mmCIF file of C-alpha atoms in Angstrom:
data_model
loop_
_atom_site.group_PDB
_atom_site.id
_atom_site.type_symbol
_atom_site.label_atom_id
_atom_site.label_comp_id
_atom_site.label_asym_id
_atom_site.label_seq_id
_atom_site.Cartn_x
_atom_site.Cartn_y
_atom_site.Cartn_z
ATOM 1 C CA UNK A 1424 0.002 0.048 0.091
ATOM 2 C CA UNK A 1425 2.841 2.388 0.604
ATOM 3 C CA UNK A 1426 3.777 2.246 -2.982
ATOM 4 C CA UNK A 1427 0.394 3.590 -3.906
ATOM 5 C CA UNK A 1428 1.275 6.749 -2.038
ATOM 6 C CA UNK A 1429 4.606 7.116 -4.075
ATOM 7 C CA UNK A 1430 3.025 6.220 -7.372
ATOM 8 C CA UNK A 1431 2.354 9.778 -8.606
ATOM 9 C CA UNK A 1432 5.883 10.904 -7.850
ATOM 10 C CA UNK A 1433 7.323 7.599 -9.285
ATOM 11 C CA UNK A 1434 5.479 8.206 -12.465
ATOM 12 C CA UNK A 1435 7.140 11.665 -12.831
ATOM 13 C CA UNK A 1436 10.598 10.308 -12.028
ATOM 14 C CA UNK A 1437 10.504 7.088 -13.873
ATOM 15 C CA UNK A 1438 13.899 5.874 -15.011
ATOM 16 C CA UNK A 1439 16.425 3.112 -14.574
ATOM 17 C CA UNK A 1440 17.423 2.371 -10.945
ATOM 18 C CA UNK A 1441 20.763 3.498 -9.948
ATOM 19 C CA UNK A 1442 22.704 4.488 -6.809
ATOM 20 C CA UNK A 1443 21.037 6.925 -4.455
ATOM 21 C CA UNK A 1444 22.061 10.534 -4.907
ATOM 22 C CA UNK A 1445 23.853 12.080 -2.049
ATOM 23 C CA UNK A 1446 21.634 14.290 0.040
ATOM 24 C CA UNK A 1447 22.819 17.936 -0.295
ATOM 25 C CA UNK A 1448 21.734 20.694 2.055
ATOM 26 C CA UNK A 1449 19.987 23.682 0.577
ATOM 27 C CA UNK A 1450 21.943 26.820 0.118
ATOM 28 C CA UNK A 1451 22.263 29.242 3.123
ATOM 29 C CA UNK A 1452 20.045 31.843 1.465
ATOM 30 C CA UNK A 1453 17.145 29.333 1.114
ATOM 31 C CA UNK A 1454 17.592 28.257 4.849
ATOM 32 C CA UNK A 1455 17.530 31.894 5.949
ATOM 33 C CA UNK A 1456 14.451 32.892 3.862
ATOM 34 C CA UNK A 1457 11.814 31.686 6.364
ATOM 35 C CA UNK A 1458 13.479 33.392 9.391
ATOM 36 C CA UNK A 1459 14.023 36.473 7.253
ATOM 37 C CA UNK A 1460 10.340 36.524 6.175
ATOM 38 C CA UNK A 1461 9.224 36.094 9.840
ATOM 39 C CA UNK A 1462 11.365 39.051 10.864
ATOM 40 C CA UNK A 1463 10.127 41.223 8.006
ATOM 41 C CA UNK A 1464 6.493 40.480 8.375
ATOM 42 C CA UNK A 1465 6.581 40.876 12.149
ATOM 43 C CA UNK A 1466 8.563 44.121 11.916
ATOM 44 C CA UNK A 1467 5.986 45.488 9.505
ATOM 45 C CA UNK A 1468 3.147 44.320 11.686
ATOM 46 C CA UNK A 1469 4.536 45.955 14.811
ATOM 47 C CA UNK A 1470 5.345 49.183 12.702
ATOM 48 C CA UNK A 1471 1.837 49.494 11.449
ATOM 49 C CA UNK A 1472 0.244 48.584 14.747
ATOM 50 C CA UNK A 1473 2.366 51.311 16.431
ATOM 51 C CA UNK A 1474 1.280 53.948 13.986
ATOM 52 C CA UNK A 1475 -2.380 53.022 14.452
ATOM 53 C CA UNK A 1476 -1.959 53.307 18.284
ATOM 54 C CA UNK A 1477 -0.235 56.554 17.759
ATOM 55 C CA UNK A 1478 -3.033 57.924 15.610
ATOM 56 C CA UNK A 1479 -5.625 57.349 18.238
ATOM 57 C CA UNK A 1480 -3.447 59.278 20.840
ATOM 58 C CA UNK A 1481 -1.879 56.394 22.681
ATOM 59 C CA UNK A 1482 1.716 55.483 23.210
ATOM 60 C CA UNK A 1483 2.944 52.479 21.146
ATOM 61 C CA UNK A 1484 5.384 51.633 23.869
ATOM 62 C CA UNK A 1485 2.727 51.521 26.534
ATOM 63 C CA UNK A 1486 0.655 49.368 24.139
ATOM 64 C CA UNK A 1487 3.593 46.917 23.612
ATOM 65 C CA UNK A 1488 4.063 46.759 27.391
ATOM 66 C CA UNK A 1489 0.360 46.086 27.866
ATOM 67 C CA UNK A 1490 0.472 43.213 25.394
ATOM 68 C CA UNK A 1491 3.437 41.749 27.330
ATOM 69 C CA UNK A 1492 1.704 42.150 30.651
ATOM 70 C CA UNK A 1493 -1.413 40.623 29.419
ATOM 71 C CA UNK A 1494 0.235 37.634 27.994
ATOM 72 C CA UNK A 1495 3.463 36.914 29.896
ATOM 73 C CA UNK A 1496 3.844 39.546 32.562
ATOM 74 C CA UNK A 1497 2.557 37.517 35.515
ATOM 75 C CA UNK A 1498 1.346 34.200 36.562
ATOM 76 C CA UNK A 1499 -2.143 35.047 36.045
ATOM 77 C CA UNK A 1500 -1.351 36.240 32.548
ATOM 78 C CA UNK A 1501 0.508 33.019 31.675
ATOM 79 C CA UNK A 1502 -2.419 30.961 32.859
ATOM 80 C CA UNK A 1503 -4.790 33.104 30.772
ATOM 81 C CA UNK A 1504 -2.739 32.482 27.631
ATOM 82 C CA UNK A 1505 -2.660 28.779 28.292
ATOM 83 C CA UNK A 1506 -6.372 28.821 28.796
ATOM 84 C CA UNK A 1507 -6.846 30.639 25.548
ATOM 85 C CA UNK A 1508 -4.793 28.029 23.722
ATOM 86 C CA UNK A 1509 -6.749 25.036 24.681
ATOM 87 C CA UNK A 1510 -9.812 25.588 22.414
ATOM 88 C CA UNK A 1511 -7.527 26.917 19.620
ATOM 89 C CA UNK A 1512 -5.524 23.581 19.727
ATOM 90 C CA UNK A 1513 -8.670 21.434 19.587
ATOM 91 C CA UNK A 1514 -10.053 23.326 16.543
ATOM 92 C CA UNK A 1515 -6.628 23.004 14.905
ATOM 93 C CA UNK A 1516 -6.487 19.321 15.561
ATOM 94 C CA UNK A 1517 -9.754 18.818 13.573
ATOM 95 C CA UNK A 1518 -8.536 21.198 10.893
ATOM 96 C CA UNK A 1519 -5.399 18.996 10.471
ATOM 97 C CA UNK A 1520 -7.635 15.806 10.123
ATOM 98 C CA UNK A 1521 -9.749 17.394 7.384
ATOM 99 C CA UNK A 1522 -6.658 18.887 5.588
ATOM 100 C CA UNK A 1523 -4.888 15.497 5.605
ATOM 101 C CA UNK A 1524 -7.859 14.186 3.760
ATOM 102 C CA UNK A 1525 -7.861 16.845 1.192
ATOM 103 C CA UNK A 1526 -10.862 18.645 2.564
ATOM 104 C CA UNK A 1527 -10.680 22.328 3.608
ATOM 105 C CA UNK A 1528 -13.161 22.833 6.458
ATOM 106 C CA UNK A 1529 -13.590 26.560 7.088
ATOM 107 C CA UNK A 1530 -16.672 26.377 9.245
ATOM 108 C CA UNK A 1531 -15.130 25.625 12.640
ATOM 109 C CA UNK A 1532 -16.579 28.923 14.021
ATOM 110 C CA UNK A 1533 -20.145 27.596 13.477
ATOM 111 C CA UNK A 1534 -19.442 24.063 14.537
ATOM 112 C CA UNK A 1535 -17.903 25.390 17.779
ATOM 113 C CA UNK A 1536 -20.880 27.453 18.660
ATOM 114 C CA UNK A 1537 -23.371 24.813 17.827
ATOM 115 C CA UNK A 1538 -21.296 22.308 20.030
ATOM 116 C CA UNK A 1539 -21.338 24.745 22.882
ATOM 117 C CA UNK A 1540 -25.193 25.255 22.532
ATOM 118 C CA UNK A 1541 -25.710 21.597 22.689
ATOM 119 C CA UNK A 1542 -23.376 21.260 25.633
ATOM 120 C CA UNK A 1543 -25.088 24.206 27.405
ATOM 121 C CA UNK A 1544 -28.459 22.364 26.918
ATOM 122 C CA UNK A 1545 -27.170 19.179 28.410
ATOM 123 C CA UNK A 1546 -25.470 21.058 31.335
ATOM 124 C CA UNK A 1547 -28.492 22.941 32.158
ATOM 125 C CA UNK A 1548 -31.156 20.205 31.872
ATOM 126 C CA UNK A 1549 -29.442 16.963 32.549
ATOM 127 C CA UNK A 1550 -29.449 15.757 36.096
ATOM 128 C CA UNK A 1551 -26.765 13.699 37.677
ATOM 129 C CA UNK A 1552 -23.461 13.890 39.441
ATOM 130 C CA UNK A 1553 -21.072 16.657 38.286
ATOM 131 C CA UNK A 1554 -18.434 14.392 36.664
ATOM 132 C CA UNK A 1555 -21.001 12.604 34.668
ATOM 133 C CA UNK A 1556 -22.802 15.687 33.411
ATOM 134 C CA UNK A 1557 -19.490 17.314 32.627
ATOM 135 C CA UNK A 1558 -18.436 14.313 30.597
ATOM 136 C CA UNK A 1559 -21.812 14.405 28.761
ATOM 137 C CA UNK A 1560 -21.453 18.041 28.099
ATOM 138 C CA UNK A 1561 -18.058 17.626 26.309
ATOM 139 C CA UNK A 1562 -19.249 14.410 24.521
ATOM 140 C CA UNK A 1563 -22.532 15.893 23.248
ATOM 141 C CA UNK A 1564 -20.716 19.206 22.270
ATOM 142 C CA UNK A 1565 -18.472 17.126 20.076
ATOM 143 C CA UNK A 1566 -21.451 15.256 18.692
ATOM 144 C CA UNK A 1567 -23.279 18.673 17.889
ATOM 145 C CA UNK A 1568 -20.204 20.062 16.045
ATOM 146 C CA UNK A 1569 -19.915 16.667 13.948
ATOM 147 C CA UNK A 1570 -23.669 16.835 13.158
ATOM 148 C CA UNK A 1571 -23.368 20.380 12.058
ATOM 149 C CA UNK A 1572 -20.370 19.544 9.860
ATOM 150 C CA UNK A 1573 -22.291 16.610 8.412
ATOM 151 C CA UNK A 1574 -24.718 19.041 6.624
ATOM 152 C CA UNK A 1575 -21.662 20.251 4.520
ATOM 153 C CA UNK A 1576 -20.526 16.566 4.084
ATOM 154 C CA UNK A 1577 -23.937 15.559 2.816
ATOM 155 C CA UNK A 1578 -24.217 18.564 0.464
ATOM 156 C CA UNK A 1579 -20.689 17.784 -0.822
ATOM 157 C CA UNK A 1580 -20.951 14.154 -1.432
ATOM 158 C CA UNK A 1581 -24.738 14.143 -2.433
ATOM 159 C CA UNK A 1582 -25.055 17.453 -4.493
ATOM 160 C CA UNK A 1583 -21.452 18.415 -5.158
ATOM 161 C CA UNK A 1584 -21.602 21.658 -3.179
ATOM 162 C CA UNK A 1585 -18.174 22.986 -2.407
ATOM 163 C CA UNK A 1586 -16.999 22.258 1.138
ATOM 164 C CA UNK A 1587 -15.579 25.755 1.623
ATOM 165 C CA UNK A 1588 -18.651 27.580 0.571
ATOM 166 C CA UNK A 1589 -21.005 25.314 2.476
ATOM 167 C CA UNK A 1590 -19.060 25.373 5.776
ATOM 168 C CA UNK A 1591 -18.603 29.096 5.504
ATOM 169 C CA UNK A 1592 -22.309 29.821 4.980
ATOM 170 C CA UNK A 1593 -23.193 27.492 7.909
ATOM 171 C CA UNK A 1594 -21.382 29.721 10.260
ATOM 172 C CA UNK A 1595 -23.948 32.466 9.703
ATOM 173 C CA UNK A 1596 -26.777 30.013 10.049
ATOM 174 C CA UNK A 1597 -25.206 28.624 13.318
ATOM 175 C CA UNK A 1598 -24.872 32.069 14.834
ATOM 176 C CA UNK A 1599 -28.536 32.765 13.967
ATOM 177 C CA UNK A 1600 -29.641 29.506 15.570
ATOM 178 C CA UNK A 1601 -27.784 30.070 18.758
ATOM 179 C CA UNK A 1602 -29.018 33.730 18.876
ATOM 180 C CA UNK A 1603 -32.635 32.448 18.423
ATOM 181 C CA UNK A 1604 -32.083 30.003 21.349
ATOM 182 C CA UNK A 1605 -30.559 32.326 23.871
ATOM 183 C CA UNK A 1606 -33.417 34.933 23.137
ATOM 184 C CA UNK A 1607 -36.242 32.519 23.831
ATOM 185 C CA UNK A 1608 -37.182 31.627 27.430
ATOM 186 C CA UNK A 1609 -38.518 28.353 26.503
ATOM 187 C CA UNK A 1610 -35.083 27.353 24.995
ATOM 188 C CA UNK A 1611 -31.841 28.584 26.502
ATOM 189 C CA UNK A 1612 -32.474 32.181 27.684
ATOM 190 C CA UNK A 1613 -31.709 32.680 31.257
ATOM 191 C CA UNK A 1614 -34.678 32.692 33.708
ATOM 192 C CA UNK A 1615 -36.076 36.024 34.563
ATOM 193 C CA UNK A 1616 -35.699 37.325 37.988
ATOM 194 C CA UNK A 1617 -38.636 39.556 39.219
ATOM 195 C CA UNK A 1618 -37.755 43.164 38.734
ATOM 196 C CA UNK A 1619 -34.755 42.494 36.454
ATOM 197 C CA UNK A 1620 -34.309 42.350 32.671
ATOM 198 C CA UNK A 1621 -32.717 39.168 31.317
ATOM 199 C CA UNK A 1622 -29.879 39.366 28.839
ATOM 200 C CA UNK A 1623 -29.439 37.346 25.584
ATOM 201 C CA UNK A 1624 -27.639 34.563 27.311
ATOM 202 C CA UNK A 1625 -28.226 31.274 29.059
ATOM 203 C CA UNK A 1626 -28.318 30.533 32.678
ATOM 204 C CA UNK A 1627 -24.855 29.898 34.221
ATOM 205 C CA UNK A 1628 -23.832 26.177 34.529
ATOM 206 C CA UNK A 1629 -23.678 24.983 38.075
ATOM 207 C CA UNK A 1630 -20.053 24.853 39.488
ATOM 208 C CA UNK A 1631 -19.949 21.046 39.922
ATOM 209 C CA UNK A 1632 -19.863 20.761 36.017
ATOM 210 C CA UNK A 1633 -17.062 23.101 35.425
ATOM 211 C CA UNK A 1634 -13.725 21.813 34.201
ATOM 212 C CA UNK A 1635 -11.296 21.503 37.061
ATOM 213 C CA UNK A 1636 -8.427 24.020 37.407
ATOM 214 C CA UNK A 1637 -4.936 23.238 38.734
ATOM 215 C CA UNK A 1638 -2.311 25.368 40.273
ATOM 216 C CA UNK A 1639 -1.634 26.700 43.748
ATOM 217 C CA UNK A 1640 0.774 29.544 42.911
ATOM 218 C CA UNK A 1641 -0.501 33.107 43.523
ATOM 219 C CA UNK A 1642 -2.419 34.129 40.563
ATOM 220 C CA UNK A 1643 -1.425 31.123 38.461
ATOM 221 C CA UNK A 1644 -3.760 28.302 37.615
ATOM 222 C CA UNK A 1645 -4.814 26.661 34.420
ATOM 223 C CA UNK A 1646 -7.800 24.714 33.292
ATOM 224 C CA UNK A 1647 -7.901 21.091 32.416
ATOM 225 C CA UNK A 1648 -8.706 21.863 28.879
ATOM 226 C CA UNK A 1649 -5.101 22.308 27.822
ATOM 227 C CA UNK A 1650 -4.237 18.909 29.065
ATOM 228 C CA UNK A 1651 -7.150 17.376 27.080
ATOM 229 C CA UNK A 1652 -6.202 19.200 24.043
ATOM 230 C CA UNK A 1653 -2.508 18.222 24.289
ATOM 231 C CA UNK A 1654 -3.442 14.497 24.764
ATOM 232 C CA UNK A 1655 -5.695 14.673 21.849
ATOM 233 C CA UNK A 1656 -3.005 16.264 19.689
ATOM 234 C CA UNK A 1657 -0.701 13.370 20.517
ATOM 235 C CA UNK A 1658 -3.410 10.665 19.919
ATOM 236 C CA UNK A 1659 -4.254 12.160 16.574
ATOM 237 C CA UNK A 1660 -0.706 12.435 15.508
ATOM 238 C CA UNK A 1661 -0.110 8.814 16.378
ATOM 239 C CA UNK A 1662 -3.504 7.861 14.720
ATOM 240 C CA UNK A 1663 -2.502 9.754 11.515
ATOM 241 C CA UNK A 1664 0.935 8.367 11.313
ATOM 242 C CA UNK A 1665 0.662 4.858 12.661
ATOM 243 C CA UNK A 1666 -2.910 3.616 12.127
ATOM 244 C CA UNK A 1667 -4.627 2.136 9.048
ATOM 245 C CA UNK A 1668 -7.297 4.855 9.329
ATOM 246 C CA UNK A 1669 -4.578 7.573 9.316
ATOM 247 C CA UNK A 1670 -3.074 5.853 6.232
ATOM 248 C CA UNK A 1671 -6.390 6.027 4.465
ATOM 249 C CA UNK A 1672 -6.809 9.601 5.346
ATOM 250 C CA UNK A 1673 -3.358 10.538 3.971
ATOM 251 C CA UNK A 1674 -3.892 8.446 0.897
ATOM 252 C CA UNK A 1675 -7.051 10.187 0.089
ATOM 253 C CA UNK A 1676 -5.500 13.630 0.565
ATOM 254 C CA UNK A 1677 -2.529 12.799 -1.467
ATOM 255 C CA UNK A 1678 -4.207 11.291 -4.451
ATOM 256 C CA UNK A 1679 -7.961 10.692 -4.593
ATOM 257 C CA UNK A 1680 -7.837 8.386 -7.738
ATOM 258 C CA UNK A 1681 -5.187 6.216 -6.205
ATOM 259 C CA UNK A 1682 -7.213 6.075 -3.060
ATOM 260 C CA UNK A 1683 -10.223 5.004 -5.054
ATOM 261 C CA UNK A 1684 -8.280 2.177 -6.712
ATOM 262 C CA UNK A 1685 -7.071 1.019 -3.506
ATOM 263 C CA UNK A 1686 -10.588 0.688 -2.050
ATOM 264 C CA UNK A 1687 -10.585 3.872 0.066
ATOM 265 C CA UNK A 1688 -14.125 5.133 -0.101
ATOM 266 C CA UNK A 1689 -14.124 8.926 -0.385
ATOM 267 C CA UNK A 1690 -17.600 9.274 1.086
ATOM 268 C CA UNK A 1691 -16.754 7.240 4.179
ATOM 269 C CA UNK A 1692 -13.157 8.373 4.766
ATOM 270 C CA UNK A 1693 -13.458 11.933 3.602
ATOM 271 C CA UNK A 1694 -16.889 12.454 5.110
ATOM 272 C CA UNK A 1695 -15.625 10.931 8.356
ATOM 273 C CA UNK A 1696 -12.654 13.311 8.365
ATOM 274 C CA UNK A 1697 -15.094 16.331 7.982
ATOM 275 C CA UNK A 1698 -17.225 14.958 10.836
ATOM 276 C CA UNK A 1699 -14.221 14.518 12.975
ATOM 277 C CA UNK A 1700 -13.131 18.072 12.193
ATOM 278 C CA UNK A 1701 -16.467 19.312 13.269
ATOM 279 C CA UNK A 1702 -16.413 17.045 16.461
ATOM 280 C CA UNK A 1703 -13.105 18.704 17.525
ATOM 281 C CA UNK A 1704 -14.557 22.245 16.953
ATOM 282 C CA UNK A 1705 -17.690 21.256 18.897
ATOM 283 C CA UNK A 1706 -15.367 19.898 21.697
ATOM 284 C CA UNK A 1707 -13.690 23.240 21.730
ATOM 285 C CA UNK A 1708 -17.002 24.909 22.278
ATOM 286 C CA UNK A 1709 -17.669 22.550 25.189
ATOM 287 C CA UNK A 1710 -14.231 23.246 26.656
ATOM 288 C CA UNK A 1711 -14.868 27.009 26.404
ATOM 289 C CA UNK A 1712 -18.403 26.617 27.909
ATOM 290 C CA UNK A 1713 -17.150 24.493 31.014
ATOM 291 C CA UNK A 1714 -13.758 26.161 31.160
ATOM 292 C CA UNK A 1715 -14.149 29.825 31.303
ATOM 293 C CA UNK A 1716 -17.561 31.168 29.930
ATOM 294 C CA UNK A 1717 -19.928 28.796 31.933
ATOM 295 C CA UNK A 1718 -22.839 30.200 29.839
ATOM 296 C CA UNK A 1719 -23.502 30.646 26.189
ATOM 297 C CA UNK A 1720 -24.475 34.111 24.552
ATOM 298 C CA UNK A 1721 -24.355 35.961 21.320
ATOM 299 C CA UNK A 1722 -20.712 36.159 19.957
ATOM 300 C CA UNK A 1723 -19.702 33.268 22.144
ATOM 301 C CA UNK A 1724 -17.110 31.951 19.559
ATOM 302 C CA UNK A 1725 -15.128 35.138 19.484
ATOM 303 C CA UNK A 1726 -13.224 34.025 16.302
ATOM 304 C CA UNK A 1727 -11.753 31.091 18.188
ATOM 305 C CA UNK A 1728 -12.775 28.871 15.234
ATOM 306 C CA UNK A 1729 -10.986 31.100 12.624
ATOM 307 C CA UNK A 1730 -7.855 31.466 14.905
ATOM 308 C CA UNK A 1731 -7.690 27.708 15.360
ATOM 309 C CA UNK A 1732 -7.753 27.268 11.500
ATOM 310 C CA UNK A 1733 -4.854 29.673 11.317
ATOM 311 C CA UNK A 1734 -2.971 27.594 14.063
ATOM 312 C CA UNK A 1735 -3.450 24.541 11.730
ATOM 313 C CA UNK A 1736 -2.057 26.512 8.806
ATOM 314 C CA UNK A 1737 1.040 27.747 10.501
ATOM 315 C CA UNK A 1738 1.726 24.338 12.093
ATOM 316 C CA UNK A 1739 1.670 22.889 8.471
ATOM 317 C CA UNK A 1740 -1.044 20.410 9.394
ATOM 318 C CA UNK A 1741 0.987 18.719 12.168
ATOM 319 C CA UNK A 1742 -0.882 18.104 15.315
ATOM 320 C CA UNK A 1743 2.266 18.043 17.598
ATOM 321 C CA UNK A 1744 3.617 21.318 15.989
ATOM 322 C CA UNK A 1745 0.078 22.792 16.618
ATOM 323 C CA UNK A 1746 0.782 22.755 20.461
ATOM 324 C CA UNK A 1747 3.437 25.579 20.550
ATOM 325 C CA UNK A 1748 1.611 27.416 17.730
ATOM 326 C CA UNK A 1749 -1.609 27.339 19.723
ATOM 327 C CA UNK A 1750 0.184 28.681 22.865
ATOM 328 C CA UNK A 1751 1.554 31.538 20.850
ATOM 329 C CA UNK A 1752 -1.869 32.420 19.508
ATOM 330 C CA UNK A 1753 -3.359 32.051 22.951
ATOM 331 C CA UNK A 1754 -0.721 34.610 24.212
ATOM 332 C CA UNK A 1755 -1.734 36.931 21.381
ATOM 333 C CA UNK A 1756 -5.340 36.667 22.393
ATOM 334 C CA UNK A 1757 -4.684 37.122 26.032
ATOM 335 C CA UNK A 1758 -2.409 40.170 25.354
ATOM 336 C CA UNK A 1759 -5.096 41.651 22.973
ATOM 337 C CA UNK A 1760 -7.767 41.335 25.657
ATOM 338 C CA UNK A 1761 -5.492 43.147 28.148
ATOM 339 C CA UNK A 1762 -4.689 45.802 25.684
ATOM 340 C CA UNK A 1763 -8.344 46.787 25.336
ATOM 341 C CA UNK A 1764 -8.366 47.457 29.188
ATOM 342 C CA UNK A 1765 -5.810 50.133 28.818
ATOM 343 C CA UNK A 1766 -8.192 52.461 26.951
ATOM 344 C CA UNK A 1767 -7.262 51.741 23.394
ATOM 345 C CA UNK A 1768 -10.375 51.381 21.279
ATOM 346 C CA UNK A 1769 -11.461 47.773 20.658
ATOM 347 C CA UNK A 1770 -11.490 48.126 16.959
ATOM 348 C CA UNK A 1771 -7.826 49.101 17.212
ATOM 349 C CA UNK A 1772 -7.110 46.153 19.381
ATOM 350 C CA UNK A 1773 -8.802 43.922 16.751
ATOM 351 C CA UNK A 1774 -6.674 45.416 14.088
ATOM 352 C CA UNK A 1775 -3.460 45.032 16.009
ATOM 353 C CA UNK A 1776 -4.178 41.423 16.841
ATOM 354 C CA UNK A 1777 -5.167 40.698 13.306
ATOM 355 C CA UNK A 1778 -1.964 42.231 12.053
ATOM 356 C CA UNK A 1779 0.232 40.084 14.351
ATOM 357 C CA UNK A 1780 -1.657 37.074 13.216
ATOM 358 C CA UNK A 1781 -1.208 37.894 9.565
ATOM 359 C CA UNK A 1782 2.479 38.481 10.318
ATOM 360 C CA UNK A 1783 2.809 34.915 11.695
ATOM 361 C CA UNK A 1784 0.744 33.244 8.931
ATOM 362 C CA UNK A 1785 2.327 35.121 6.000
ATOM 363 C CA UNK A 1786 5.660 33.245 5.796
ATOM 364 C CA UNK A 1787 3.908 29.938 5.822
ATOM 365 C CA UNK A 1788 1.352 30.932 3.201
ATOM 366 C CA UNK A 1789 4.176 32.491 1.037
ATOM 367 C CA UNK A 1790 6.174 29.234 1.211
ATOM 368 C CA UNK A 1791 2.997 27.282 0.321
ATOM 369 C CA UNK A 1792 2.429 29.611 -2.702
ATOM 370 C CA UNK A 1793 5.995 29.160 -3.819
ATOM 371 C CA UNK A 1794 5.824 25.456 -3.524
ATOM 372 C CA UNK A 1795 2.678 25.228 -5.603
ATOM 373 C CA UNK A 1796 4.211 27.546 -8.321
ATOM 374 C CA UNK A 1797 7.321 25.241 -8.592
ATOM 375 C CA UNK A 1798 5.111 22.146 -8.726
ATOM 376 C CA UNK A 1799 3.166 23.679 -11.549
ATOM 377 C CA UNK A 1800 6.318 24.654 -13.344
ATOM 378 C CA UNK A 1801 7.754 21.012 -12.949
ATOM 379 C CA UNK A 1802 4.471 19.413 -14.253
ATOM 380 C CA UNK A 1803 4.433 21.772 -17.290
#
């Protein structure tokens, strides 16, 4: 079966067997290209961000210090950064599975919020001991995300609707569904207290179903979500590289025709990969619900789905590499949140955070564009 993976490349390089060519290191200019791109893109991002902060009358130096204080400046900041990384890593793991199968799922934002809504329903209405209900919240959140992703899978394999378009449009539908639910008292809207106006949000989950937190140091503690996410990253990496299921996923992503001839069903394997991707996004929503928010409301996802997708892109679809990348993105999100508390307008904070994310993503995207351009030239 391994030869099937190598078939396309072997066809292009067919020729008489001979002694293996000695491995040569790429020239130093090529090895320094990626670090140079990172340095250039980050410098540009910081420069533009500094100008924007100065335009609104704030000090760029104070803003940089605030970013550092909010992400790494204290024990509580480090804990906040790690907590932010947990759902990002879960989303990224699911994105990696879909990408390895050759499917680009871009709808994690919607799958996450639907998963969180299903988890909130379970947490609010299911009786039982805390550990059991917590387990069911996470499990049902994953199932909810998978079911939401299954809509795109059915549309793709039944009617040929592009996965990117379907998953993207389903984000808007998901947000409307959740908004409808948290604004109806017979669904998820919090119970009214006499004399008070209720908000567009659900009731808070009872404390016994919250994810546990660890750490006794002053100000430093982290939720269990990051441990769950890290274990899942390791497990998915092993499954993708060491199991028959992972081999089928990779085979389908590398060459669909070869996979078909090898008996790999695109509907089962590809559709399953898309559902698994949605399940991880839904699980991320459950982790956010039980790890920090404890209730669902409008805007619950807060772009975690999109940022998790970027984590997978920067990590080059490697679950293990996604762990440090998710921690970096978590620090960016924590620092951006603290920056808003210094008086800088929120829209500037959003632009600054987006610039930093683009600066991190740009070298990887540029390298991918270059690789595809070289591949097209070689094929021609």
